[in-house]
mmCIF file of C-alpha atoms and ligand atoms in Angstrom:
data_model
loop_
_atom_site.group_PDB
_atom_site.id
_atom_site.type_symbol
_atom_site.label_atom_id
_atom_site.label_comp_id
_atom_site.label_asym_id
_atom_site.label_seq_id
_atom_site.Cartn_x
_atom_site.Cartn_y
_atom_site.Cartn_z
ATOM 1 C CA UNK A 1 0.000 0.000 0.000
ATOM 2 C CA UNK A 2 1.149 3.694 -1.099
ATOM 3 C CA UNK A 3 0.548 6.327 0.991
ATOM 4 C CA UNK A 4 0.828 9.994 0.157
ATOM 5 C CA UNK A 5 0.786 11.461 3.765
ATOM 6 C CA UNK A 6 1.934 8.758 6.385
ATOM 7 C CA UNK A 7 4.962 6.030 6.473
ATOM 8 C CA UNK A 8 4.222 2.451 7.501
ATOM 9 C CA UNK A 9 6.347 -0.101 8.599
ATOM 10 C CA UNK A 10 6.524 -3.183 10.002
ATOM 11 C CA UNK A 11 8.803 -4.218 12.614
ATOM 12 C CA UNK A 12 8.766 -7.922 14.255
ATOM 13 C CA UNK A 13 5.127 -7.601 15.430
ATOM 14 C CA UNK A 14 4.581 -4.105 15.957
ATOM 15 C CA UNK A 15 3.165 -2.217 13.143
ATOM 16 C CA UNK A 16 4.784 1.719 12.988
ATOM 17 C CA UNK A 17 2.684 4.676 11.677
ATOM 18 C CA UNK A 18 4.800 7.641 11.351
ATOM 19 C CA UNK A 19 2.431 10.948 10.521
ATOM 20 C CA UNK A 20 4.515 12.713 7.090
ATOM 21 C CA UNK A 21 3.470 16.240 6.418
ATOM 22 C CA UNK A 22 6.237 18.026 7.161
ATOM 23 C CA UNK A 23 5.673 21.493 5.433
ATOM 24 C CA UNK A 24 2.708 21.212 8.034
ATOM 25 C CA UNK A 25 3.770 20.185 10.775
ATOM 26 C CA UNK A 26 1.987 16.751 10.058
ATOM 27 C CA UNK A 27 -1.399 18.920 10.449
ATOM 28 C CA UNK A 28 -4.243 17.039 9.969
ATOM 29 C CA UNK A 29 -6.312 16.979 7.230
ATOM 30 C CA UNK A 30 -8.536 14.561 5.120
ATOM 31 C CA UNK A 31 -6.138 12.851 3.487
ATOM 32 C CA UNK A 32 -4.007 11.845 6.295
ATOM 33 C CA UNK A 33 -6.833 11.262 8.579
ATOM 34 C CA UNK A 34 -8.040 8.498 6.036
ATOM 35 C CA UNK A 35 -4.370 7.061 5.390
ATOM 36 C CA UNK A 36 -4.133 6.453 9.652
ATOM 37 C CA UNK A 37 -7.644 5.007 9.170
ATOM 38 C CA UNK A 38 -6.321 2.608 6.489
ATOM 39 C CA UNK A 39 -3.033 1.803 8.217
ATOM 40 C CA UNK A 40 -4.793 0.945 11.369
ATOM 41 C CA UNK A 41 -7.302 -0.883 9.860
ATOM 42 C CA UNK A 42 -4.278 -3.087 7.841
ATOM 43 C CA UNK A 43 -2.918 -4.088 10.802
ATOM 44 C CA UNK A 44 -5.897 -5.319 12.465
ATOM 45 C CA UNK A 45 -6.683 -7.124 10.027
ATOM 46 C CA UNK A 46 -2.981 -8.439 10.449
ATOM 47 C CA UNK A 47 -2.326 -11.682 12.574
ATOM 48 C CA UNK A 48 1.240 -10.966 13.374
ATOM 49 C CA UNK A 49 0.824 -7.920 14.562
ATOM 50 C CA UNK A 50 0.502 -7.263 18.554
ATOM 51 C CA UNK A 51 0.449 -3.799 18.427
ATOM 52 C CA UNK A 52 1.105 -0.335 16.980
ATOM 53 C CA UNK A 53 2.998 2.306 17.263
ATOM 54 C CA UNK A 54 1.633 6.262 15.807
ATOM 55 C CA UNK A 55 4.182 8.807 15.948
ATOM 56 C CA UNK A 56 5.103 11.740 13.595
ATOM 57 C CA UNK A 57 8.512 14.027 13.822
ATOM 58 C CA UNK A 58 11.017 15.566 16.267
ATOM 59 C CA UNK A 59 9.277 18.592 16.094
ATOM 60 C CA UNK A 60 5.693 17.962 15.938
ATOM 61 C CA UNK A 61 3.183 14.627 16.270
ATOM 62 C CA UNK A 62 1.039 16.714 15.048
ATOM 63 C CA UNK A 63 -0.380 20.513 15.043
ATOM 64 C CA UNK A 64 -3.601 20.395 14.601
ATOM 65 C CA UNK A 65 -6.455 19.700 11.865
ATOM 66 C CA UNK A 66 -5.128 21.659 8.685
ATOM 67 C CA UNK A 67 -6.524 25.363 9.487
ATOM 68 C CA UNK A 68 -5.949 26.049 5.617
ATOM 69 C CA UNK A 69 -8.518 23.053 4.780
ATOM 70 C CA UNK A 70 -11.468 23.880 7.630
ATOM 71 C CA UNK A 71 -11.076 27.756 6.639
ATOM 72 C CA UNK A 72 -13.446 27.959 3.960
ATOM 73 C CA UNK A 73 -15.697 25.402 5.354
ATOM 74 C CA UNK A 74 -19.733 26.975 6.859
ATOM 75 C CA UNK A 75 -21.744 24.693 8.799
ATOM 76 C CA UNK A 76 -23.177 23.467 5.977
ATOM 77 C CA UNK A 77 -20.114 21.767 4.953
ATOM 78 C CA UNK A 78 -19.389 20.644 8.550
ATOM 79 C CA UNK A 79 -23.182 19.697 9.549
ATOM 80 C CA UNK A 80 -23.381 17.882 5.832
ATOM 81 C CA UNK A 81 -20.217 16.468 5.957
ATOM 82 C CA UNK A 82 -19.992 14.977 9.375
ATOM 83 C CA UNK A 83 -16.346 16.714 9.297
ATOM 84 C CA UNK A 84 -14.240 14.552 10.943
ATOM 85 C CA UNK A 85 -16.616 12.069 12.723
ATOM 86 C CA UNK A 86 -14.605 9.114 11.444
ATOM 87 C CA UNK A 87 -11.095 10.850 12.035
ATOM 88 C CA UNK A 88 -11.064 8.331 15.162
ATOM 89 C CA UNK A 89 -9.792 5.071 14.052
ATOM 90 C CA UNK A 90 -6.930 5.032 16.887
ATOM 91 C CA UNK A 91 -9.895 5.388 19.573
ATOM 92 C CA UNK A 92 -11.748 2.719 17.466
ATOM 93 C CA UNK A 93 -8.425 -0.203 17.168
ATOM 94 C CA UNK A 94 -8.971 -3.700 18.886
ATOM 95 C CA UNK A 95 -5.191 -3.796 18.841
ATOM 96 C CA UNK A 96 -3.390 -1.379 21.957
ATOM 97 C CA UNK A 97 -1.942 1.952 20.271
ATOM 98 C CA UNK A 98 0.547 4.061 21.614
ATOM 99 C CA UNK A 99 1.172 7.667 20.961
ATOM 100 C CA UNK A 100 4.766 8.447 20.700
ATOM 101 C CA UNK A 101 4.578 12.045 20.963
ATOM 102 C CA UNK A 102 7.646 14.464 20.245
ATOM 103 C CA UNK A 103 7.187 18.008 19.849
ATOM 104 C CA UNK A 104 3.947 19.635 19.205
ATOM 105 C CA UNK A 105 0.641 18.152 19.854
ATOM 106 C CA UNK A 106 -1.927 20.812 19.131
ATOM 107 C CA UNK A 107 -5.684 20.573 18.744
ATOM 108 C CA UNK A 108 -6.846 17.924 16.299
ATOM 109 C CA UNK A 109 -3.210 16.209 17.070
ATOM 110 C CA UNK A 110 -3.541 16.443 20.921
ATOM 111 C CA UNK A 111 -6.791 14.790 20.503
ATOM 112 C CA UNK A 112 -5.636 11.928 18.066
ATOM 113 C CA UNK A 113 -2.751 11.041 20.680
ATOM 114 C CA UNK A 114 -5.855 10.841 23.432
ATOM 115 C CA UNK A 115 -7.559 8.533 21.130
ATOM 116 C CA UNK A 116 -4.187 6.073 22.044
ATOM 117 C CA UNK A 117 -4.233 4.094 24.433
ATOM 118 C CA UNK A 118 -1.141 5.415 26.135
ATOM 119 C CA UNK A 119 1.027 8.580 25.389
ATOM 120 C CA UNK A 120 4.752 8.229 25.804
ATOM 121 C CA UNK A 121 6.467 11.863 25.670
ATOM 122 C CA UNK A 122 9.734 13.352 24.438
ATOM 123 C CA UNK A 123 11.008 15.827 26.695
ATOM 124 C CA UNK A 124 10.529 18.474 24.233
ATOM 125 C CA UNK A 125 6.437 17.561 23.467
ATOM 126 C CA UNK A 126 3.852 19.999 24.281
ATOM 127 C CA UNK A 127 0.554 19.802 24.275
ATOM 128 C CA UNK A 128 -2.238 21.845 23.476
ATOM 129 C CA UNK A 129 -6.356 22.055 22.992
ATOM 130 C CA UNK A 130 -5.883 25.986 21.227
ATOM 131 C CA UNK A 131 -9.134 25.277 18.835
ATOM 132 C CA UNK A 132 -10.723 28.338 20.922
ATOM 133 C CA UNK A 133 -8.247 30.495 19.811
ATOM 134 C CA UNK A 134 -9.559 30.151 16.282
ATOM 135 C CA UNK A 135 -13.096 30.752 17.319
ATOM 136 C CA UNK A 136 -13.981 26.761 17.467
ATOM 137 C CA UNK A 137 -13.750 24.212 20.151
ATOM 138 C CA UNK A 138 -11.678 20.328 19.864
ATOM 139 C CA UNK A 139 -14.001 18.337 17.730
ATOM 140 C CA UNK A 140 -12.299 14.704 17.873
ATOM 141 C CA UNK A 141 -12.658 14.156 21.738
ATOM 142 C CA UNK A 142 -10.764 16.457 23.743
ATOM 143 C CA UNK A 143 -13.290 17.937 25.627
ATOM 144 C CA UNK A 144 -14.125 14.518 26.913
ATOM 145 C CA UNK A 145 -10.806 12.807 27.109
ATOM 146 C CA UNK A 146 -8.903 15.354 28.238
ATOM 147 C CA UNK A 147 -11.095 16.166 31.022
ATOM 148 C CA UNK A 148 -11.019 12.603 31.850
ATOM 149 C CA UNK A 149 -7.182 12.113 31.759
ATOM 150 C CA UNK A 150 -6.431 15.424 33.667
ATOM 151 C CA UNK A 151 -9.463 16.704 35.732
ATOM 152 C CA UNK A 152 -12.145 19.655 35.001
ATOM 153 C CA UNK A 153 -9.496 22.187 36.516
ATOM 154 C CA UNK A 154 -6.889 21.301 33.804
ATOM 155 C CA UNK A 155 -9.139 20.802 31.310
ATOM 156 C CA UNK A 156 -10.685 23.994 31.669
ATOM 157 C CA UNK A 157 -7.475 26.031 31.958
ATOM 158 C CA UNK A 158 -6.307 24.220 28.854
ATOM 159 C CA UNK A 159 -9.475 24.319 26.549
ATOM 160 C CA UNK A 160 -10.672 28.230 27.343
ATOM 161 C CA UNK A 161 -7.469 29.856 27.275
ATOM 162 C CA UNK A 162 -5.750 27.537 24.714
ATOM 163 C CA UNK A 163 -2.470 27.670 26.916
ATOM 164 C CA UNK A 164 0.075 24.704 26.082
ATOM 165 C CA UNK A 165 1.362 22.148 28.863
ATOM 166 C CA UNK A 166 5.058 20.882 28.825
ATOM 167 C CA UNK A 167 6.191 17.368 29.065
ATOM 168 C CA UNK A 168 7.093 17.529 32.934
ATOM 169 C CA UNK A 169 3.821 18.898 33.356
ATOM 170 C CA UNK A 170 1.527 16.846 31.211
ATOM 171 C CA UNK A 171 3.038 13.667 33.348
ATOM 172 C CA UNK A 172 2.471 15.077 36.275
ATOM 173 C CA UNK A 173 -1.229 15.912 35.210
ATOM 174 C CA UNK A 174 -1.758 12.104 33.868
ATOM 175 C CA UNK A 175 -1.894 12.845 30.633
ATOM 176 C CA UNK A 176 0.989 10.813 29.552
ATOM 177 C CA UNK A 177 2.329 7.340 30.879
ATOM 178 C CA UNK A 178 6.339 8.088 30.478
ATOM 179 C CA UNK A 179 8.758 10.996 29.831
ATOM 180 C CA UNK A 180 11.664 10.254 27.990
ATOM 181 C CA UNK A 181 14.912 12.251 26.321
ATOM 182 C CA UNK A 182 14.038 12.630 22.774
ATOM 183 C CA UNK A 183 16.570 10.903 21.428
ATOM 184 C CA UNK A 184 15.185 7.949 23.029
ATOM 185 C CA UNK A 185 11.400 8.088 22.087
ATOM 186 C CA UNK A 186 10.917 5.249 19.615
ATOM 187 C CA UNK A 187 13.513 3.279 21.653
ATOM 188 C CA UNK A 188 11.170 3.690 24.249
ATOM 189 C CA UNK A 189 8.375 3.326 22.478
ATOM 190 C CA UNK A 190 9.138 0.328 20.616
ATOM 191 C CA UNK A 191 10.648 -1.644 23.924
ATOM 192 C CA UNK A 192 6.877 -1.328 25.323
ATOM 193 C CA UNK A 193 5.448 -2.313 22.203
ATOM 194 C CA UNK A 194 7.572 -5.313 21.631
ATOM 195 C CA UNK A 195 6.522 -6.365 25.583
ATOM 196 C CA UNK A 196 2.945 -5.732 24.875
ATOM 197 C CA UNK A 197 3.414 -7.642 21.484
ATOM 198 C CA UNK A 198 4.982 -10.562 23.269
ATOM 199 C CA UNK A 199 1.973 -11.455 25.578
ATOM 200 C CA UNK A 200 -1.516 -12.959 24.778
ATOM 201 C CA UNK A 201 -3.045 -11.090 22.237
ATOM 202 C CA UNK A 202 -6.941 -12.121 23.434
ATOM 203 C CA UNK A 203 -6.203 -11.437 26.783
ATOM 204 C CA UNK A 204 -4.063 -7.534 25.892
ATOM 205 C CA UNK A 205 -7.193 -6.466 23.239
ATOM 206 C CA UNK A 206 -9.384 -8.281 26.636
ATOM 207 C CA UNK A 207 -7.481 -6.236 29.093
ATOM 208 C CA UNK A 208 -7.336 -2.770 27.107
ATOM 209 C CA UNK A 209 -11.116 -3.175 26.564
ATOM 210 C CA UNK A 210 -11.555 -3.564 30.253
ATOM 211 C CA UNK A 211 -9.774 -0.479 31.016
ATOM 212 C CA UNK A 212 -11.879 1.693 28.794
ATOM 213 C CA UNK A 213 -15.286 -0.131 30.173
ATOM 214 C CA UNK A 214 -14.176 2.475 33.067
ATOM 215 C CA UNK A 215 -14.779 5.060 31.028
ATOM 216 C CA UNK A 216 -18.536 4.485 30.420
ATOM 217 C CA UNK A 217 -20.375 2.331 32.999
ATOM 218 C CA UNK A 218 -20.363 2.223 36.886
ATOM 219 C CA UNK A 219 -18.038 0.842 39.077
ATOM 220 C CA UNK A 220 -20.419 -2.465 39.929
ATOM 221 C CA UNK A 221 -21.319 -2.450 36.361
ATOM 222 C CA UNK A 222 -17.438 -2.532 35.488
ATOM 223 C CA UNK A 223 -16.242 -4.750 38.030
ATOM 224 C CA UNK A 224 -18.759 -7.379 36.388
ATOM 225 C CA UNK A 225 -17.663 -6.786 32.961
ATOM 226 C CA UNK A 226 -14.332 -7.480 34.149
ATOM 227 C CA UNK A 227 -15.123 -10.575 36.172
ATOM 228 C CA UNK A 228 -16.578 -12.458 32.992
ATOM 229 C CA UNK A 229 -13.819 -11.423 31.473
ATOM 230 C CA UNK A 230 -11.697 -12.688 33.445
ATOM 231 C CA UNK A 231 -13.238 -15.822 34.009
ATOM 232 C CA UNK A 232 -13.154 -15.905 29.993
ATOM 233 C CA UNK A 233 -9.877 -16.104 29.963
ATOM 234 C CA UNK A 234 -9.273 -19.435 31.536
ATOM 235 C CA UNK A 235 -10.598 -21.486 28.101
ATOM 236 C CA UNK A 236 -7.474 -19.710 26.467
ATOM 237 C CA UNK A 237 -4.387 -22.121 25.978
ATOM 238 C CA UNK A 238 -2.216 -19.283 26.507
ATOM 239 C CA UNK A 239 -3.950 -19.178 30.001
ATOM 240 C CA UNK A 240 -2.763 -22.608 30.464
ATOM 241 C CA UNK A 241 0.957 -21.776 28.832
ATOM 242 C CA UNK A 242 1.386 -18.893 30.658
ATOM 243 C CA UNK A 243 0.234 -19.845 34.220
ATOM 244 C CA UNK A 244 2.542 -23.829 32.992
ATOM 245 C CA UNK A 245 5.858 -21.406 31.991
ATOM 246 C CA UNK A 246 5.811 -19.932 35.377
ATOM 247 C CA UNK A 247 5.674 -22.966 37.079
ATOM 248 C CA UNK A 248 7.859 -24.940 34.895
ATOM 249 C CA UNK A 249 10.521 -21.752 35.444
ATOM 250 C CA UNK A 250 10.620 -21.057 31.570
ATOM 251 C CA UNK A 251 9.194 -18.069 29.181
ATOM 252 C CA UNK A 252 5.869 -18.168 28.110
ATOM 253 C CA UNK A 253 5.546 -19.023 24.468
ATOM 254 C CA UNK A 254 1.970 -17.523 23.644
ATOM 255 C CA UNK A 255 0.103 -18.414 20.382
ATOM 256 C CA UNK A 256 -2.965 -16.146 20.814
ATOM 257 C CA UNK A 257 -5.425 -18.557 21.153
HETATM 258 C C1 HXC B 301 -2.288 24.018 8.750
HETATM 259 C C2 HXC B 301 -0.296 24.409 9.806
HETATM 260 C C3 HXC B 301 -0.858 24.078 11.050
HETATM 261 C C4 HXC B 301 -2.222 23.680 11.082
HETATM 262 C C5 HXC B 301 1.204 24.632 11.370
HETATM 263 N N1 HXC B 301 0.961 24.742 10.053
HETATM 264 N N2 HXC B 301 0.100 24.224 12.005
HETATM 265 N N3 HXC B 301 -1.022 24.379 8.672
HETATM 266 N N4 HXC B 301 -2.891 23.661 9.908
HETATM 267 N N5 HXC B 301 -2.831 23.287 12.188
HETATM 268 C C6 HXC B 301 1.905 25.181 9.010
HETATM 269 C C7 HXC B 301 2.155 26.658 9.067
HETATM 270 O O1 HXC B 301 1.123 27.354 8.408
HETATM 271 C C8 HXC B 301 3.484 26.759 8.346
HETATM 272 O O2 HXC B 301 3.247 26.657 6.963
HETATM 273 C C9 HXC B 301 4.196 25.474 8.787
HETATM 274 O O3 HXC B 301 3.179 24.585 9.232
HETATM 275 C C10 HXC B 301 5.155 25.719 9.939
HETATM 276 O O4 HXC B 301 4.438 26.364 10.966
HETATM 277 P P1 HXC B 301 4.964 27.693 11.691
HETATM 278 O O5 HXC B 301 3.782 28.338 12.312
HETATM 279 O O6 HXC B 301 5.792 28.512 10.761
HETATM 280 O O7 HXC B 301 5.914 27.044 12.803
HETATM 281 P P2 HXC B 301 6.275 27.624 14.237
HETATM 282 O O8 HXC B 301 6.537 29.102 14.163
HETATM 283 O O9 HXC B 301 7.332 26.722 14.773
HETATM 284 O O10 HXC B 301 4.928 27.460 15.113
HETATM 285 C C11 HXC B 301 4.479 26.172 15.418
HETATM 286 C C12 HXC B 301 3.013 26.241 15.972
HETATM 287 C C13 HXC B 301 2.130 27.010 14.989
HETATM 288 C C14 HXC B 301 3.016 26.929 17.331
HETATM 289 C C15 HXC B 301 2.569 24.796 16.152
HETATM 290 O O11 HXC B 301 2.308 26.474 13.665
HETATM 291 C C16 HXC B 301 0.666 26.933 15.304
HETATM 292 O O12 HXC B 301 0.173 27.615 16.196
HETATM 293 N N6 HXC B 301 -0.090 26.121 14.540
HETATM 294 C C17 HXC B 301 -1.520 26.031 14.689
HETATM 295 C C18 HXC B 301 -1.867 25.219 15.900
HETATM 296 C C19 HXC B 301 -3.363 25.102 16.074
HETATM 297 O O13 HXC B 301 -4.085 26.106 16.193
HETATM 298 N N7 HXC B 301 -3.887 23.887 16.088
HETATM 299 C C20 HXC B 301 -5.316 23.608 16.255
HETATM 300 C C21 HXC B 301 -5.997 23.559 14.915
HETATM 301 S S1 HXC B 301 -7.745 23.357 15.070
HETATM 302 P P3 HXC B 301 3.840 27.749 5.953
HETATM 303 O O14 HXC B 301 3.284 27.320 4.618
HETATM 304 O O15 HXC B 301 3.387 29.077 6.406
HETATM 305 O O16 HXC B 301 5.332 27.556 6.068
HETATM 306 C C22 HXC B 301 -7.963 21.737 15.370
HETATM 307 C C23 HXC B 301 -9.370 21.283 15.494
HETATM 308 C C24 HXC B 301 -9.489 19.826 15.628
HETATM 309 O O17 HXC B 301 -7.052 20.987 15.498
HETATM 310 C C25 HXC B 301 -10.908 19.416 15.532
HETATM 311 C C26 HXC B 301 -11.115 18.080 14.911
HETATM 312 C C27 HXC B 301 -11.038 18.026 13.446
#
């Protein structure tokens, strides 16, 4: 598959999407919102892959939608169009995603790293929800998810005045699992892949659903979901591998199913 606006690549079983519009500072527009769809939808669809890795460049993940392609746009356009209502196919993957995020990660590119299931920072990232600066608001989550990862009192201070949060302090707020020197993002980021990659795959897609079942039920309601789940589990062979390798003293050798 040829891509005009992302780079894919495949490396043992983690799949790589690297975000490629560098004269825009990988800003988001149709095109490239349909390639991610595309790529993340290939390697679902692909058995040997555990998980997947979306990242852009050193200086930004990404900066935004493209301001230059939602200019001319009335509500018409957006109402009609459903603009960007299926620019969420990282929120929508079976598979665990993680956001490797280095340098800017504004608006429409804030949001997409939320739609991962974990953000690992550079040291030089920041982050940013400055739609209200251009007389919108975040359309592709980020009122919800980044009230849930940081709190109402972050959320606020980030989405009315636009103001953008470092590294040190978007790890401190909980918006991002790990901080790391920017030469050593994808290192970083493709060590935790590659452990992800090497477990279960049933029980990681199992466990990541679980996770976000906290984000829309109760706690009893939750708990339950997690409890059949759980007890789901134990018809796996891998269950049965894993739980064998640790007694027999050996590593796990998992065959997802
Ligand atoms: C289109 C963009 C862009 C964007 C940067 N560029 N961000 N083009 N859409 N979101 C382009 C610039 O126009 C410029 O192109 C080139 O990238 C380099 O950007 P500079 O501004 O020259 O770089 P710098 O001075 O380093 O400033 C970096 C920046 C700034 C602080 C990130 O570019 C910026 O504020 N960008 C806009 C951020 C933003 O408002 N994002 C939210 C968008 S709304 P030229 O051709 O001039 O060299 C949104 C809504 C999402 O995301 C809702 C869901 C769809």
């Amino acid at each position: 598959m040829t891509y005009q606006t992302i780079q894919v690549e495949t490396n043992g079983k983690v799949g790589v999407i690297r975000l490629n519009r560098p004269q825009a500072l990988n800003a988001l527009n149709s095109e490239l919102a349909g390639e991610v769809g595309e790529a993340i939808a290939a390697f679902e669809a692909d058995a040997g892959i555990g998980c997947i890795v979306l990242t852009g460049s050193e200086k930004a993940f990404a900066a935004g939608a493209d301001i230059k392609e939602m200019a001319g746009k009335d509500y018409m356009d957006a109402f009609f169009g459903n603009f960007a209502a299926d620019w969420n196919a990282a929120a929508r993957a079976r598979k665990p995603v993680i956001a490797a995020v280095a340098g800017f990660a504004l608006g429409g590119g804030c949001e997409l790293a939320m739609q991962c299931d974990m953000i690992i920072a550079a040291d030089n990232a920041k982050f940013g929800q400055p739609e209200i600066k251009l007389g919108i608001i975040p359309g592709i989550g980020g009122t919800q998810r980044l009230t849930r990862a940081i709190g109402k009192a972050k959320a606020m201070d980030m989405i009315l005045t636009g103001r953008m949060m470092d590294a040190t302090e978007a790890e401190r707020s909980g918006l991002v699992a790990r901080v790391v020197p920017l030469a050593d993002l994808m290192n970083e980021a493709m060590k935790t892949a590659n452990t992800i990659a090497s477990m279960s795959l049933p029980s990681v897609m199992l466990a990541k659903e679980a996770v976000n079942r906290a984000f829309e039920t109760t706690l009893a309601e939750g708990v339950l979901f997690e409890s059949r789940v759980f007890h789901s589990l134990f018809a796996t062979a891998d269950q049965k591998e894993g739980m064998t390798a640790f007694v027999e003293k050996r590593a796990a050798k998992f065959e997802n199913k």
